[in-house]
mmCIF file of C-alpha atoms and ligand atoms in Angstrom:
data_model
loop_
_atom_site.group_PDB
_atom_site.id
_atom_site.type_symbol
_atom_site.label_atom_id
_atom_site.label_comp_id
_atom_site.label_asym_id
_atom_site.label_seq_id
_atom_site.Cartn_x
_atom_site.Cartn_y
_atom_site.Cartn_z
ATOM 1 C CA MET A 6 2.735 -9.925 18.337
ATOM 2 C CA VAL A 7 0.437 -12.797 18.734
ATOM 3 C CA THR A 8 -1.745 -13.403 15.929
ATOM 4 C CA THR A 9 -4.870 -15.704 16.377
ATOM 5 C CA ARG A 10 -6.229 -16.516 12.905
ATOM 6 C CA ARG A 11 -9.694 -18.358 12.484
ATOM 7 C CA THR A 12 -8.984 -21.080 9.516
ATOM 8 C CA ASP A 13 -12.755 -21.497 8.814
ATOM 9 C CA VAL A 14 -13.870 -18.131 7.869
ATOM 10 C CA LEU A 15 -14.064 -19.052 4.153
ATOM 11 C CA SER A 16 -13.522 -22.342 2.372
ATOM 12 C CA PRO A 17 -10.024 -22.873 0.528
ATOM 13 C CA GLU A 18 -11.952 -22.234 -2.503
ATOM 14 C CA GLN A 19 -13.697 -19.187 -1.244
ATOM 15 C CA ARG A 20 -10.441 -18.093 0.242
ATOM 16 C CA ARG A 21 -8.311 -18.869 -2.635
ATOM 17 C CA ARG A 22 -10.674 -16.906 -5.617
ATOM 18 C CA CYS A 23 -10.843 -14.322 -3.030
ATOM 19 C CA MET A 24 -7.158 -13.742 -2.686
ATOM 20 C CA SER A 25 -6.513 -14.157 -6.515
ATOM 21 C CA LYS A 26 -8.468 -11.540 -7.458
ATOM 22 C CA VAL A 27 -7.460 -9.173 -4.797
ATOM 23 C CA ARG A 28 -3.724 -10.120 -5.678
ATOM 24 C CA SER A 29 -4.126 -9.616 -9.113
ATOM 25 C CA LYS A 30 -6.135 -6.484 -9.168
ATOM 26 C CA ASN A 31 -3.883 -4.955 -6.455
ATOM 27 C CA SER A 32 -0.634 -5.824 -8.581
ATOM 28 C CA ALA A 33 -1.946 -4.562 -11.763
ATOM 29 C CA LEU A 34 -2.672 -1.120 -9.994
ATOM 30 C CA GLU A 35 1.339 -0.994 -8.843
ATOM 31 C CA LEU A 36 1.941 -1.964 -12.192
ATOM 32 C CA GLU A 37 0.307 1.270 -13.639
ATOM 33 C CA VAL A 38 1.743 3.645 -11.065
ATOM 34 C CA ARG A 39 5.295 1.652 -11.715
ATOM 35 C CA ARG A 40 5.263 1.957 -15.519
ATOM 36 C CA ALA A 41 3.955 5.862 -15.749
ATOM 37 C CA LEU A 42 6.903 6.195 -13.415
ATOM 38 C CA TRP A 43 9.464 4.794 -15.779
ATOM 39 C CA GLY A 44 7.423 6.794 -18.513
ATOM 40 C CA ARG A 45 9.230 9.810 -16.285
ATOM 41 C CA GLY A 46 12.277 8.539 -16.178
ATOM 42 C CA LEU A 47 12.402 7.688 -12.298
ATOM 43 C CA ARG A 48 13.584 4.595 -10.709
ATOM 44 C CA TYR A 49 13.391 3.171 -8.110
ATOM 45 C CA ARG A 50 13.303 -0.268 -5.798
ATOM 46 C CA ILE A 51 10.541 -2.454 -4.491
ATOM 47 C CA GLY A 52 9.744 -3.322 -0.999
ATOM 48 C CA HIS A 53 14.450 -2.817 -0.502
ATOM 49 C CA GLY A 54 14.256 -4.943 2.796
ATOM 50 C CA LEU A 55 12.160 -2.379 4.761
ATOM 51 C CA PRO A 56 8.660 -3.019 6.940
ATOM 52 C CA GLY A 57 5.545 -3.462 4.742
ATOM 53 C CA ARG A 58 7.613 -4.111 2.189
ATOM 54 C CA PRO A 59 6.684 -0.535 0.194
ATOM 55 C CA ASP A 60 5.393 -0.585 -3.423
ATOM 56 C CA LEU A 61 8.079 1.935 -4.635
ATOM 57 C CA VAL A 62 11.172 2.989 -2.486
ATOM 58 C CA PHE A 63 13.421 5.237 -3.281
ATOM 59 C CA VAL A 64 16.360 4.751 -1.867
ATOM 60 C CA ARG A 65 18.615 8.493 -2.040
ATOM 61 C CA GLN A 66 15.808 10.113 -1.532
ATOM 62 C CA ARG A 67 14.416 8.168 1.833
ATOM 63 C CA LEU A 68 11.153 7.895 0.074
ATOM 64 C CA ALA A 69 8.841 5.236 0.759
ATOM 65 C CA VAL A 70 5.034 4.708 -1.448
ATOM 66 C CA PHE A 71 2.561 2.568 -0.993
ATOM 67 C CA VAL A 72 -0.614 1.946 -3.411
ATOM 68 C CA ASP A 73 -3.345 1.013 -1.012
ATOM 69 C CA SER A 74 -6.239 -0.879 -2.401
ATOM 70 C CA CYS A 75 -9.220 1.065 -1.281
ATOM 71 C CA PHE A 76 -10.419 -2.458 -0.038
ATOM 72 C CA TRP A 77 -7.796 -3.844 2.036
ATOM 73 C CA HIS A 78 -6.493 -1.182 3.967
ATOM 74 C CA TRP A 79 -10.455 0.030 4.713
ATOM 75 C CA CYS A 80 -10.697 3.758 2.317
ATOM 76 C CA PRO A 81 -12.649 5.916 4.061
ATOM 77 C CA LYS A 82 -14.418 6.788 1.019
ATOM 78 C CA HIS A 83 -15.104 3.296 -0.704
ATOM 79 C CA GLY A 84 -14.133 0.895 2.203
ATOM 80 C CA THR A 85 -16.729 -1.718 2.800
ATOM 81 C CA LEU A 86 -17.528 -4.475 4.886
ATOM 82 C CA PRO A 87 -18.615 -7.950 3.291
ATOM 83 C CA LYS A 88 -22.345 -8.267 4.558
ATOM 84 C CA THR A 89 -21.579 -12.177 5.270
ATOM 85 C CA ARG A 90 -18.718 -12.686 8.206
ATOM 86 C CA ALA A 91 -18.910 -8.797 8.869
ATOM 87 C CA ASP A 92 -17.347 -9.303 12.364
ATOM 88 C CA PHE A 93 -14.623 -11.263 10.783
ATOM 89 C CA TRP A 94 -13.920 -8.489 8.067
ATOM 90 C CA ARG A 95 -13.830 -5.790 10.449
ATOM 91 C CA ALA A 96 -11.406 -7.495 12.732
ATOM 92 C CA LYS A 97 -9.220 -8.149 9.764
ATOM 93 C CA LEU A 98 -9.722 -4.544 8.100
ATOM 94 C CA LEU A 99 -8.947 -3.089 11.395
ATOM 95 C CA ARG A 100 -5.673 -4.927 11.527
ATOM 96 C CA ASN A 101 -4.748 -4.216 8.347
ATOM 97 C CA ARG A 102 -5.319 -0.444 9.406
ATOM 98 C CA LYS A 103 -3.253 -1.088 12.285
ATOM 99 C CA ARG A 104 -0.507 -2.260 10.866
ATOM 100 C CA ASP A 105 -0.336 0.164 8.161
ATOM 101 C CA GLU A 106 0.174 2.556 11.145
ATOM 102 C CA GLU A 107 2.518 0.694 12.550
ATOM 103 C CA VAL A 108 4.804 0.268 9.470
ATOM 104 C CA ASN A 109 4.449 4.198 8.421
ATOM 105 C CA GLU A 110 5.937 4.315 12.388
ATOM 106 C CA MET A 111 8.525 2.188 11.847
ATOM 107 C CA LEU A 112 9.680 3.418 8.591
ATOM 108 C CA ARG A 113 9.252 7.214 10.017
ATOM 109 C CA GLY A 114 11.292 6.451 12.994
ATOM 110 C CA GLU A 115 13.970 3.911 12.734
ATOM 111 C CA HIS A 116 14.662 3.921 9.148
ATOM 112 C CA GLY A 117 13.899 7.566 8.426
ATOM 113 C CA TYR A 118 11.865 7.450 5.491
ATOM 114 C CA ARG A 119 9.211 9.615 4.661
ATOM 115 C CA VAL A 120 6.425 7.858 3.768
ATOM 116 C CA LEU A 121 3.619 8.535 1.348
ATOM 117 C CA ARG A 122 0.613 6.538 1.232
ATOM 118 C CA ILE A 123 -1.742 6.565 -2.470
ATOM 119 C CA TRP A 124 -5.354 5.710 -2.624
ATOM 120 C CA GLU A 125 -6.559 2.955 -5.125
ATOM 121 C CA HIS A 126 -9.087 5.831 -6.164
ATOM 122 C CA ASP A 127 -6.454 8.302 -6.831
ATOM 123 C CA VAL A 128 -4.494 6.299 -9.454
ATOM 124 C CA HIS A 129 -7.843 5.628 -11.289
ATOM 125 C CA ALA A 130 -8.965 9.278 -10.789
ATOM 126 C CA ASP A 131 -6.057 10.764 -12.262
ATOM 127 C CA LEU A 132 -2.627 9.063 -12.320
ATOM 128 C CA ALA A 133 -0.654 11.864 -13.667
ATOM 129 C CA LEU A 134 -1.468 14.217 -10.331
ATOM 130 C CA VAL A 135 -0.744 10.944 -8.548
ATOM 131 C CA ILE A 136 2.701 10.449 -10.378
ATOM 132 C CA ASP A 137 2.909 14.416 -9.939
ATOM 133 C CA ARG A 138 2.977 14.023 -6.175
ATOM 134 C CA ILE A 139 5.557 11.082 -6.407
ATOM 135 C CA TYR A 140 7.765 13.442 -8.338
ATOM 136 C CA GLY A 141 6.986 16.507 -6.608
ATOM 137 C CA GLU A 142 8.464 14.172 -2.839
ATOM 138 C CA ILE A 143 11.034 13.037 -4.700
ATOM 139 C CA CYS A 144 12.284 16.855 -5.372
ATOM 140 C CA ARG A 145 11.434 18.250 -2.278
ATOM 141 C CA ARG A 146 13.525 15.868 -0.676
ATOM 142 C CA ALA A 147 16.468 15.689 -3.136
ATOM 143 C CA ARG A 148 17.369 19.460 -1.738
ATOM 144 C CA HIS A 149 18.436 18.262 1.487
ATOM 145 C CA LYS A 150 19.577 14.775 1.069
ATOM 146 C CA VAL A 151 22.350 13.118 3.677
ATOM 147 C CA ASP A 152 23.865 10.692 2.014
HETATM 148 ZN ZN1 LIG B 204 -11.044 4.792 -1.957
#
């Protein structure tokens, strides 16, 4: 895949600030989910060499879970375009969305995984419900596991 990258869109300082802010926020989000899963006695792997490096991988149940930030994955409810460099951001976020779809396809296809994507706003709204959903998927899969 050929990607063209515009390097001058943000100054290095702007980019660093932007990325570090998003990254720490996003990992805090994942941590919240991971902690809650541990509280329920659920164990998982991270990434596990799979496409898109899923945030949670339940290997035996063939379940990959992503916790998607509303900004970076362009949530239909809260996805926004920064006012400056709107064209750049639109292209970038569209690319992210496309990559998510490609990752889903790879996981479902060649890897035989089920994919669950959870929005950041779902975690904020009701973490317990999110954990229930993950738990439900695990149980559903466990009934007809192949390994
Ligand atoms: Zn959202």
